[in-house]
CSV table of C-alpha atoms (C1' of nucleotides) in Angstrom, one decimal:
chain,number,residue,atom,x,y,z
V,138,UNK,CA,0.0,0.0,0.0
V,139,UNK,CA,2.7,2.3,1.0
V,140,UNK,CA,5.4,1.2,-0.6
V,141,UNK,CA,7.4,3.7,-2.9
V,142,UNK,CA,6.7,3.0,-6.5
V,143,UNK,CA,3.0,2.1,-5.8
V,144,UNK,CA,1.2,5.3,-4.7
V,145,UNK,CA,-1.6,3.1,-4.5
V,146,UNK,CA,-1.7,-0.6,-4.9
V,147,UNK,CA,-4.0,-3.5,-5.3
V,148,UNK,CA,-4.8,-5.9,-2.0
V,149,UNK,CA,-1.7,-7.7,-2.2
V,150,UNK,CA,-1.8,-11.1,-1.3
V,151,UNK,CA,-5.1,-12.6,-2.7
V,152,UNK,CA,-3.2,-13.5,-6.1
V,153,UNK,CA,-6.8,-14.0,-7.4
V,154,UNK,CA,-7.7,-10.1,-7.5
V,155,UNK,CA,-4.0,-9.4,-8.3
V,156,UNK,CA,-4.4,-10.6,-11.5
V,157,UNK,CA,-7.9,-9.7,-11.9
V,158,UNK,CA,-6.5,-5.9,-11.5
V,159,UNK,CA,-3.6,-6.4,-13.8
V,160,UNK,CA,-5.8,-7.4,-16.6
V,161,UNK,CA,-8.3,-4.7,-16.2
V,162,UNK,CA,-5.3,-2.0,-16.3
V,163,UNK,CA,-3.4,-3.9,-18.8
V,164,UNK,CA,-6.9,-3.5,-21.3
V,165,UNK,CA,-7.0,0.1,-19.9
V,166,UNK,CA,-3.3,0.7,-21.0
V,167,UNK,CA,-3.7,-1.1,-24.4
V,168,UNK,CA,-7.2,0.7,-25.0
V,169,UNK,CA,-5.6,3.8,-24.3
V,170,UNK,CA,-2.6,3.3,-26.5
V,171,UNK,CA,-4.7,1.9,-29.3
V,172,UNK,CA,-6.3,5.3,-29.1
V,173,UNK,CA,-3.2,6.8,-30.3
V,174,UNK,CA,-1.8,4.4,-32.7
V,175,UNK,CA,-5.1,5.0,-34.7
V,176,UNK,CA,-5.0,8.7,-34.6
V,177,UNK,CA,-1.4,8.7,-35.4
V,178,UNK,CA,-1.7,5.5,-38.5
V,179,UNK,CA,-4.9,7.7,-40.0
V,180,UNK,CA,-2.5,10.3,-40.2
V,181,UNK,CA,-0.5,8.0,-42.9
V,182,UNK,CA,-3.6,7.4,-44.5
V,183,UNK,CA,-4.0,4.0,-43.1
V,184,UNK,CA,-7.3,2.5,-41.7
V,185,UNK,CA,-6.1,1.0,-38.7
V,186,UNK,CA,-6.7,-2.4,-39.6
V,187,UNK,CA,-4.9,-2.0,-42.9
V,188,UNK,CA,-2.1,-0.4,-41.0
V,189,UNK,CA,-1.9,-3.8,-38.6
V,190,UNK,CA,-2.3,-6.0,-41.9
V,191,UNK,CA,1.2,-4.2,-43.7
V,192,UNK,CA,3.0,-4.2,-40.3
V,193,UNK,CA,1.9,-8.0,-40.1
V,194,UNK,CA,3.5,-8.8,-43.9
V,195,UNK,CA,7.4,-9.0,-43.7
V,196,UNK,CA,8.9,-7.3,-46.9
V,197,UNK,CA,11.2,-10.3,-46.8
V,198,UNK,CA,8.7,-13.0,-46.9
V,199,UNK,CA,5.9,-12.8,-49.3
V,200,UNK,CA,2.7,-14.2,-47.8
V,201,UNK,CA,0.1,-16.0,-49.1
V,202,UNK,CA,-3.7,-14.3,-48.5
V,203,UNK,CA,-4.5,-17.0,-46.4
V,204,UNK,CA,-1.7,-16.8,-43.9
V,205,UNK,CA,-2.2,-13.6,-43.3
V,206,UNK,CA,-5.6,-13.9,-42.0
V,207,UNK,CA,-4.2,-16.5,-39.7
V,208,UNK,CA,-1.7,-13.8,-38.1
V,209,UNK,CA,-4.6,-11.0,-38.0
V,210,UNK,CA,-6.8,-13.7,-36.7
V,211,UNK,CA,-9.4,-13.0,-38.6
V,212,UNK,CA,-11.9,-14.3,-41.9
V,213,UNK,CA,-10.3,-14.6,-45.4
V,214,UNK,CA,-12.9,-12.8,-46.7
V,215,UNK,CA,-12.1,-10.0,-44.7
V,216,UNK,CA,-8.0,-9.8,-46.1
V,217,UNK,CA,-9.8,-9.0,-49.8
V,218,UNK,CA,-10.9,-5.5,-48.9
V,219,UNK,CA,-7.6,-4.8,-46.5
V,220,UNK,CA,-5.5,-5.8,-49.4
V,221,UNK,CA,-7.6,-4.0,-51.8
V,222,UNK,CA,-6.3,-0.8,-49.7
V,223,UNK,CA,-2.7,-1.7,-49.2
V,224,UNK,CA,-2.6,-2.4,-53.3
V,225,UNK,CA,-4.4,0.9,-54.2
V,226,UNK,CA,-2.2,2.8,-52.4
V,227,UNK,CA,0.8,0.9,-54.0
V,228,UNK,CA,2.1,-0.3,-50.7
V,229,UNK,CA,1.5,-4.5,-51.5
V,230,UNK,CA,1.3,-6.6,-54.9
V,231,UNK,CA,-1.2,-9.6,-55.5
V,232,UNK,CA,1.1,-12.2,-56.8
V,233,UNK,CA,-0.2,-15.2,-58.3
V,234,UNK,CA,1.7,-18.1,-56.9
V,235,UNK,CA,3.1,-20.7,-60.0
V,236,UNK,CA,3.3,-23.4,-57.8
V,237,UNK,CA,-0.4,-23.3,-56.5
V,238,UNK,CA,-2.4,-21.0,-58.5
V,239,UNK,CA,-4.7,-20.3,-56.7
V,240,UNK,CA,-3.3,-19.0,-54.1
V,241,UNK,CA,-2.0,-15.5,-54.3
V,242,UNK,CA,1.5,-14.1,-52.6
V,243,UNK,CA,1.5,-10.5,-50.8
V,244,UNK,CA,4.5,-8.5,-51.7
V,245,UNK,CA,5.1,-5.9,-50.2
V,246,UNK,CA,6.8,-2.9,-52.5
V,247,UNK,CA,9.7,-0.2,-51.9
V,248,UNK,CA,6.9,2.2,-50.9
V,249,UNK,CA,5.3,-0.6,-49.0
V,250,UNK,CA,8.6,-1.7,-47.1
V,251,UNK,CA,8.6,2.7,-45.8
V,252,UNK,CA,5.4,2.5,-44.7
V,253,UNK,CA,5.7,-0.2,-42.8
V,254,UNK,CA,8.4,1.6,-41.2
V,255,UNK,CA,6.5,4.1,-40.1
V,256,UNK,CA,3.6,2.2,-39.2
V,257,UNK,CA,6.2,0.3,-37.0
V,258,UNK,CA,7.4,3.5,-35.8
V,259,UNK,CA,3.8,3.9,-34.4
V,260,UNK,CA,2.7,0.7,-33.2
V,261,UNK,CA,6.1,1.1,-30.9
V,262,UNK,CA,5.2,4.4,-29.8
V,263,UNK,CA,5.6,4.2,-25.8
V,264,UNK,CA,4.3,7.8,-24.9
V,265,UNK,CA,2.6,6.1,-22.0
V,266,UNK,CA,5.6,4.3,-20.5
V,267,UNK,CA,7.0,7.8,-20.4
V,268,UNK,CA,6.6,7.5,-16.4
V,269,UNK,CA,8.5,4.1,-15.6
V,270,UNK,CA,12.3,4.3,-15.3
V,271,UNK,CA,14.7,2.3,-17.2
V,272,UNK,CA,14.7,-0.3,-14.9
V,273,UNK,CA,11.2,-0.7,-14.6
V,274,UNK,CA,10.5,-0.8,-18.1
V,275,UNK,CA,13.5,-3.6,-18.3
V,276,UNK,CA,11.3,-5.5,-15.9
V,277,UNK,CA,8.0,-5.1,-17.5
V,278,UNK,CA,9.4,-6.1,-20.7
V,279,UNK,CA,10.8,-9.4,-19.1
V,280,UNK,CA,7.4,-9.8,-17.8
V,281,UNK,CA,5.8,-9.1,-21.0
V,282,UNK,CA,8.2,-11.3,-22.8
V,283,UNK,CA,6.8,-14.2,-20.3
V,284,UNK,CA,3.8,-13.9,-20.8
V,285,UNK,CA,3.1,-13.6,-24.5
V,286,UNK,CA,5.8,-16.3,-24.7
V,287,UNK,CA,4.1,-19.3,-22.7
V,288,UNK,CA,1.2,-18.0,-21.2
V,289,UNK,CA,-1.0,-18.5,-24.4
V,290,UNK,CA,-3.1,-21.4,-24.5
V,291,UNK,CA,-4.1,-22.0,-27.6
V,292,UNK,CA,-3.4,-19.6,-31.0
V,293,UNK,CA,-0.5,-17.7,-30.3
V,294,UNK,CA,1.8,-17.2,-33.5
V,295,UNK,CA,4.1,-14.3,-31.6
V,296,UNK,CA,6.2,-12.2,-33.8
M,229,UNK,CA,19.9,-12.2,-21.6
M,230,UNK,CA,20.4,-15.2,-20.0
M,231,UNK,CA,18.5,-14.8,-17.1
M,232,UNK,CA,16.5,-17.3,-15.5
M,233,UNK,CA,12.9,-15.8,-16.1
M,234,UNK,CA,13.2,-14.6,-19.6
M,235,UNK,CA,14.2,-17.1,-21.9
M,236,UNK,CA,14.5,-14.4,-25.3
M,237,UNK,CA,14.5,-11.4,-24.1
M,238,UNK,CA,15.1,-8.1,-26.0
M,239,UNK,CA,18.0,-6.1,-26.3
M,240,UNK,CA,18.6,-4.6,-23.0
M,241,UNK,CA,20.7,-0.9,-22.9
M,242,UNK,CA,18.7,0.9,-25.6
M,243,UNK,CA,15.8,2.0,-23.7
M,244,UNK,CA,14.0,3.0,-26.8
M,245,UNK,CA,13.7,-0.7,-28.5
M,246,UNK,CA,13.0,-1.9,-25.0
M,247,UNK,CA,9.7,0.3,-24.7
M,248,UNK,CA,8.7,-0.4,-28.1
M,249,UNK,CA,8.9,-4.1,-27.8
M,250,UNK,CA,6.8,-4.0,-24.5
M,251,UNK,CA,4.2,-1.8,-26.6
M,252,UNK,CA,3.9,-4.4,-29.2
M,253,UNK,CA,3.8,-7.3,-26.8
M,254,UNK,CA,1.3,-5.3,-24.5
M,255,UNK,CA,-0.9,-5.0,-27.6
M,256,UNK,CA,-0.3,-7.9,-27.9
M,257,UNK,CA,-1.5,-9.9,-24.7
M,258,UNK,CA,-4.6,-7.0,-25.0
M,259,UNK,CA,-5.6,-8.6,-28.4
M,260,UNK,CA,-5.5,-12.0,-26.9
M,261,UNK,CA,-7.3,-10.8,-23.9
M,262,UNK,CA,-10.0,-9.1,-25.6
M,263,UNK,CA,-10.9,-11.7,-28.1
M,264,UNK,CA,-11.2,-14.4,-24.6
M,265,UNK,CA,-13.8,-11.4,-23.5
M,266,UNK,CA,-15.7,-10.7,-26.0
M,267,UNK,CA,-16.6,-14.6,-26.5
M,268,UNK,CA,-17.4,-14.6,-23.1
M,269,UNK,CA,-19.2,-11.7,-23.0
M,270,UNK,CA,-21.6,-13.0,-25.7
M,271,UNK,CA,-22.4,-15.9,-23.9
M,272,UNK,CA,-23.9,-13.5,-21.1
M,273,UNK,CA,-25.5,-12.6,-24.0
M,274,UNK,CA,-24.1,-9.4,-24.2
M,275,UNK,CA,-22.1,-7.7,-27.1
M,276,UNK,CA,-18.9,-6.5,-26.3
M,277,UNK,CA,-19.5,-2.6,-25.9
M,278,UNK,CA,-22.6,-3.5,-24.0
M,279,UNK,CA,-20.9,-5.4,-21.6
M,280,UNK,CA,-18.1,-2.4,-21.4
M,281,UNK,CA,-20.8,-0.2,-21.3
M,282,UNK,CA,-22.3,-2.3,-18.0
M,283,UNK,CA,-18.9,-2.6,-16.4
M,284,UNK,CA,-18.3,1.1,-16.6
M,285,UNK,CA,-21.4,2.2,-14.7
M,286,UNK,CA,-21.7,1.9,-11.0
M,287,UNK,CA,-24.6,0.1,-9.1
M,288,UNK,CA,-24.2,2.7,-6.1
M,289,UNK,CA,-23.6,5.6,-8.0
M,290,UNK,CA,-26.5,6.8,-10.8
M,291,UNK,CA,-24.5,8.5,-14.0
M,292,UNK,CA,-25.9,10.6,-16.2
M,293,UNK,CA,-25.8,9.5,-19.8
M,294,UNK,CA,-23.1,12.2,-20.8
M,295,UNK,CA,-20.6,10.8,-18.3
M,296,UNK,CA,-20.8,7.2,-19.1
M,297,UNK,CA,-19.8,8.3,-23.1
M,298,UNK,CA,-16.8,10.7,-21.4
M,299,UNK,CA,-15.9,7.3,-19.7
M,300,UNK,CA,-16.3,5.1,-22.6
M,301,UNK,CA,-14.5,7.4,-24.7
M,302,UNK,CA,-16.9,7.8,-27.2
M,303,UNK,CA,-20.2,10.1,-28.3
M,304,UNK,CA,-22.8,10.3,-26.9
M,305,UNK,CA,-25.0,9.4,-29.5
M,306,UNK,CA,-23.5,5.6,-29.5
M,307,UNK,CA,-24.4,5.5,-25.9
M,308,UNK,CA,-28.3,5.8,-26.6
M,309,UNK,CA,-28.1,2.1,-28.5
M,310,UNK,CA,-25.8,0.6,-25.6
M,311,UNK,CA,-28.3,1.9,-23.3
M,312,UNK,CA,-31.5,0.8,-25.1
M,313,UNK,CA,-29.9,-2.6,-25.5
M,314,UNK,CA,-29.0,-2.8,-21.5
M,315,UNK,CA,-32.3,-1.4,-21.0
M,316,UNK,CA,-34.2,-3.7,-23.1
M,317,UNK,CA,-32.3,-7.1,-21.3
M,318,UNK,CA,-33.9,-4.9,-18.1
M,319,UNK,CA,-30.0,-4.7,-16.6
M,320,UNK,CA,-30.3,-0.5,-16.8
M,321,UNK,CA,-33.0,2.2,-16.5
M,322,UNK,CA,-33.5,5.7,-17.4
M,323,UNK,CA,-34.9,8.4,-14.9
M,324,UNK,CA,-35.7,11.6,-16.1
M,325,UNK,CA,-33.3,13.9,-13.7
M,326,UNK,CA,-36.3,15.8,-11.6
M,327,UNK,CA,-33.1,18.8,-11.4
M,328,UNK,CA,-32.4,18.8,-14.9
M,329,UNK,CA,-35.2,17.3,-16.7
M,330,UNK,CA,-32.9,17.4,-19.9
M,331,UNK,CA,-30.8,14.8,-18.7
M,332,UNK,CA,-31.0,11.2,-18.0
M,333,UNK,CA,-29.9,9.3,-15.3
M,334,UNK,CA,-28.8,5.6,-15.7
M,335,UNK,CA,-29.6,3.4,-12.9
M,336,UNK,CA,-28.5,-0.6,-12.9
M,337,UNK,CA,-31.2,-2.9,-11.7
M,338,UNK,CA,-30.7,-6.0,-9.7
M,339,UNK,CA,-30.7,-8.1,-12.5
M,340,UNK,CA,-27.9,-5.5,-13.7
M,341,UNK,CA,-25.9,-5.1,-10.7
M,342,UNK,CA,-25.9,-9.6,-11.1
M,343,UNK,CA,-24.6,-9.3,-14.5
M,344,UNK,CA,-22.2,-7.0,-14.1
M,345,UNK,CA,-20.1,-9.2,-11.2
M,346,UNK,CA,-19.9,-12.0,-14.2
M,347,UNK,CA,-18.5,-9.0,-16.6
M,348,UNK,CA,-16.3,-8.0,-13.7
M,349,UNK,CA,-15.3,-11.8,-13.5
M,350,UNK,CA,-15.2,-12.0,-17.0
M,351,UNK,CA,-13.1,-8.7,-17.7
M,352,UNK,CA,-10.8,-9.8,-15.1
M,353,UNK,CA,-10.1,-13.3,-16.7
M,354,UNK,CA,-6.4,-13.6,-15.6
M,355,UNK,CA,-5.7,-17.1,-17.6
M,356,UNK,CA,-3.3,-15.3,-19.8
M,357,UNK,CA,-1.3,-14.2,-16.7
M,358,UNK,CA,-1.4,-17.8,-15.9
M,359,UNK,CA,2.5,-18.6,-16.6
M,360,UNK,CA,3.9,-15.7,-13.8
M,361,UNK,CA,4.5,-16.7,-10.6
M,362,UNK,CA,3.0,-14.5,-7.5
M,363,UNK,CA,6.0,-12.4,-7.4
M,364,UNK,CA,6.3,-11.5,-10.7
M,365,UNK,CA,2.5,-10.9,-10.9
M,366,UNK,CA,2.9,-8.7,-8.1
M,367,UNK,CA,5.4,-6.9,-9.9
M,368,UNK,CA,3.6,-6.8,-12.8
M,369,UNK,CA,0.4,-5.0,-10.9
M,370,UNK,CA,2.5,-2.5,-9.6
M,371,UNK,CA,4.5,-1.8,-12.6
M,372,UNK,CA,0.8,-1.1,-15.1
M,373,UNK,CA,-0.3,0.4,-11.6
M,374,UNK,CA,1.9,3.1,-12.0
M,375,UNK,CA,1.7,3.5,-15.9
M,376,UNK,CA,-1.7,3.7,-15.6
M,377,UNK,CA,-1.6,6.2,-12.6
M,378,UNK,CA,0.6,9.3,-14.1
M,379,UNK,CA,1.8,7.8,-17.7
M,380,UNK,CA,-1.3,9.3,-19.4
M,381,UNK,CA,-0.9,12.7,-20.7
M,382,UNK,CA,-4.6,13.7,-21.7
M,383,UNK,CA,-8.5,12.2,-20.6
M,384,UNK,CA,-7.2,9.2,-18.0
M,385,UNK,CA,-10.2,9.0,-15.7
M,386,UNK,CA,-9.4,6.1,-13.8
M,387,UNK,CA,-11.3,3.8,-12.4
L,270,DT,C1',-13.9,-33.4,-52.9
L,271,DA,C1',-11.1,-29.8,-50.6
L,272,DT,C1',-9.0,-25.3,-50.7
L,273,DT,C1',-7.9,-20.2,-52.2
L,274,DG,C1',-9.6,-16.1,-52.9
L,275,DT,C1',-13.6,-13.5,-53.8
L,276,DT,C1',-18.4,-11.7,-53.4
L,277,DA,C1',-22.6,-10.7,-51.0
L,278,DT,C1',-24.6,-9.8,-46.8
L,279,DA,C1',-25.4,-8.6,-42.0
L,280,DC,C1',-24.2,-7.0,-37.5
L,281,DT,C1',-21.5,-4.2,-34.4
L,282,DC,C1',-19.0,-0.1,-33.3
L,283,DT,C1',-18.1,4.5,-33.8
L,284,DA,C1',-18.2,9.5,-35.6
L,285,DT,C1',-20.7,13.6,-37.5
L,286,DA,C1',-24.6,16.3,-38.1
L,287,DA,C1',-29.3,17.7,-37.4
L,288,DC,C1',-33.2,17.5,-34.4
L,289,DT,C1',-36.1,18.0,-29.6
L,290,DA,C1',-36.7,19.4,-25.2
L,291,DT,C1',-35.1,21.5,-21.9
L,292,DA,C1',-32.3,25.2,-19.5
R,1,DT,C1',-27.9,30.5,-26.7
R,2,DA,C1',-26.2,26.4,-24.9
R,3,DT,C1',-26.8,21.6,-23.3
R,4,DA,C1',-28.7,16.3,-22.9
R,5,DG,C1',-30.4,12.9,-25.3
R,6,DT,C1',-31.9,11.2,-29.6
R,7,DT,C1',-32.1,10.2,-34.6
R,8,DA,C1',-30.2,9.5,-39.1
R,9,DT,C1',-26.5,8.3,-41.6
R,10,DA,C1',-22.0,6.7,-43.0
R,11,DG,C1',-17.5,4.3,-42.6
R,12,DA,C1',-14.9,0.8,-40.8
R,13,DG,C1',-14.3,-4.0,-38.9
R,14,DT,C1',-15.5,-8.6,-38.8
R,15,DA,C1',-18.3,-13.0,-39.4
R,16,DT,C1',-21.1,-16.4,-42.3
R,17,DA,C1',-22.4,-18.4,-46.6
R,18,DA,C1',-22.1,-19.1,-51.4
R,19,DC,C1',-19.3,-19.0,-55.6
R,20,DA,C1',-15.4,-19.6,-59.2
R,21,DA,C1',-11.0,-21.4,-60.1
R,22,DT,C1',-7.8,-24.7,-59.0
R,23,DA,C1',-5.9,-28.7,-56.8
DNA sequence: TATTGTTATACTCTATAACTATA
DNA sequence: TATAGTTATAGAGTATAACAATA
């Protein structure tokens, strides 16, 4: 309670309601930094979900449709219209594949590959972990790193 | 790096890459979270703003429609469907304010005040956390504690 | 017959603007 | 005139189902 990074702490000791509390400020945090990575993507001209789809495709490794949807987990039918975007505005190609055609490769173009930079730019932006020191943010990254390494049960592709 | 509770860790020393990759990871872990809530949520037979919606208002405390859209973050003209829909499923009611008979004052039933502890229960779903042990979750709550206390520039209400 | 991408469709969420009834 | 809630509307996100081309 009075200890002297936490003004004002959860119960400790009920490891039930610990968690419960981290969660709800963990989907507070991420809400509120969602916030700004939408403002900040629109500002590139992105829909945010178009934004997450190019910062999903590696410029290195061309992607069928399909896998993509699996890393947005979302419908297939829904990758059509995002890609639609991305390849209006230049940033991905639609690739027939030889081997299998009917399947069709995202590549991701020069102008593509920069704005992907920038949308990686923004989806890094830590404005709101402005307040922890160095250390602290070593230790929430470590904690981080934990969890979305093992703690997912089932579909977790991680980066 | 090679520490014993972080397998792959990120680059420590450049405190920039640090806070990005806790960002991403963050989001991360949110996404995950959110999608375990929102399937929940619809088997309370609620949809997913709804059931925000619900959480946000307090069974003690009588808001005015204006101040659950400030809390939600959103207009106030999306708050008149949520409302209808809570209203409808007899978990919320309007009052006419007899001070202000412009606004309206939303007031959660019993039935309401019952479905928002499963929502609570539901929003605070800690299976993700599942891998930490107590220490580190307690370090964890105090670390988002403390980002979510003074790390947010603009409209933080806070619980 | 199974799969990839597409289309059509519907529902939800959210923002803007115009309206009403109060103040 | 300003404000609270509502309505109408539009854009975005996502899911389901049906379809064409290909395997």
């Amino acid at each position: 309670m009075a200890q002297p990074t936490v003004p004002t702490g959860p119960d400790r000791g009920d490891r039930a309601a610990l968690a419960g509390d981290a969660v709800r400020r963990i989907m507070h945090i991420a809400s509120a930094m969602r916030h700004y990575q939408d403002v900040e993507v629109a500002e590139l001209g992105l829909t945010p979900a178009a934004a997450r789809a190019l910062h999903e495709l590696d410029p290195d490794r061309p992607l069928p449709a399909r896998d993509l949807a699996e890393q947005l987990r979302c419908d297939r039918s829904n990758v059509t219209a995002l890609v639609d975007k991305l390849e209006q505005a230049g940033l991905v190609e639609r690739r027939v594949d030889p081997t299998d055609r009917r399947q069709k490769t995202l590549v991701v173009t020069e102008a593509g590959r920069r704005m992907r930079d920038r949308v990686h730019q923004v989806m890094s932006d830590s404005r709101l972990l402005g307040g922890l020191t160095t250390d602290e943010l070593a230790t929430l990254s470590q904690l981080v790193w934990k969890v979305s390494d093992g703690g997912c049960p089932e579909q977790c592709g991680g980066e």
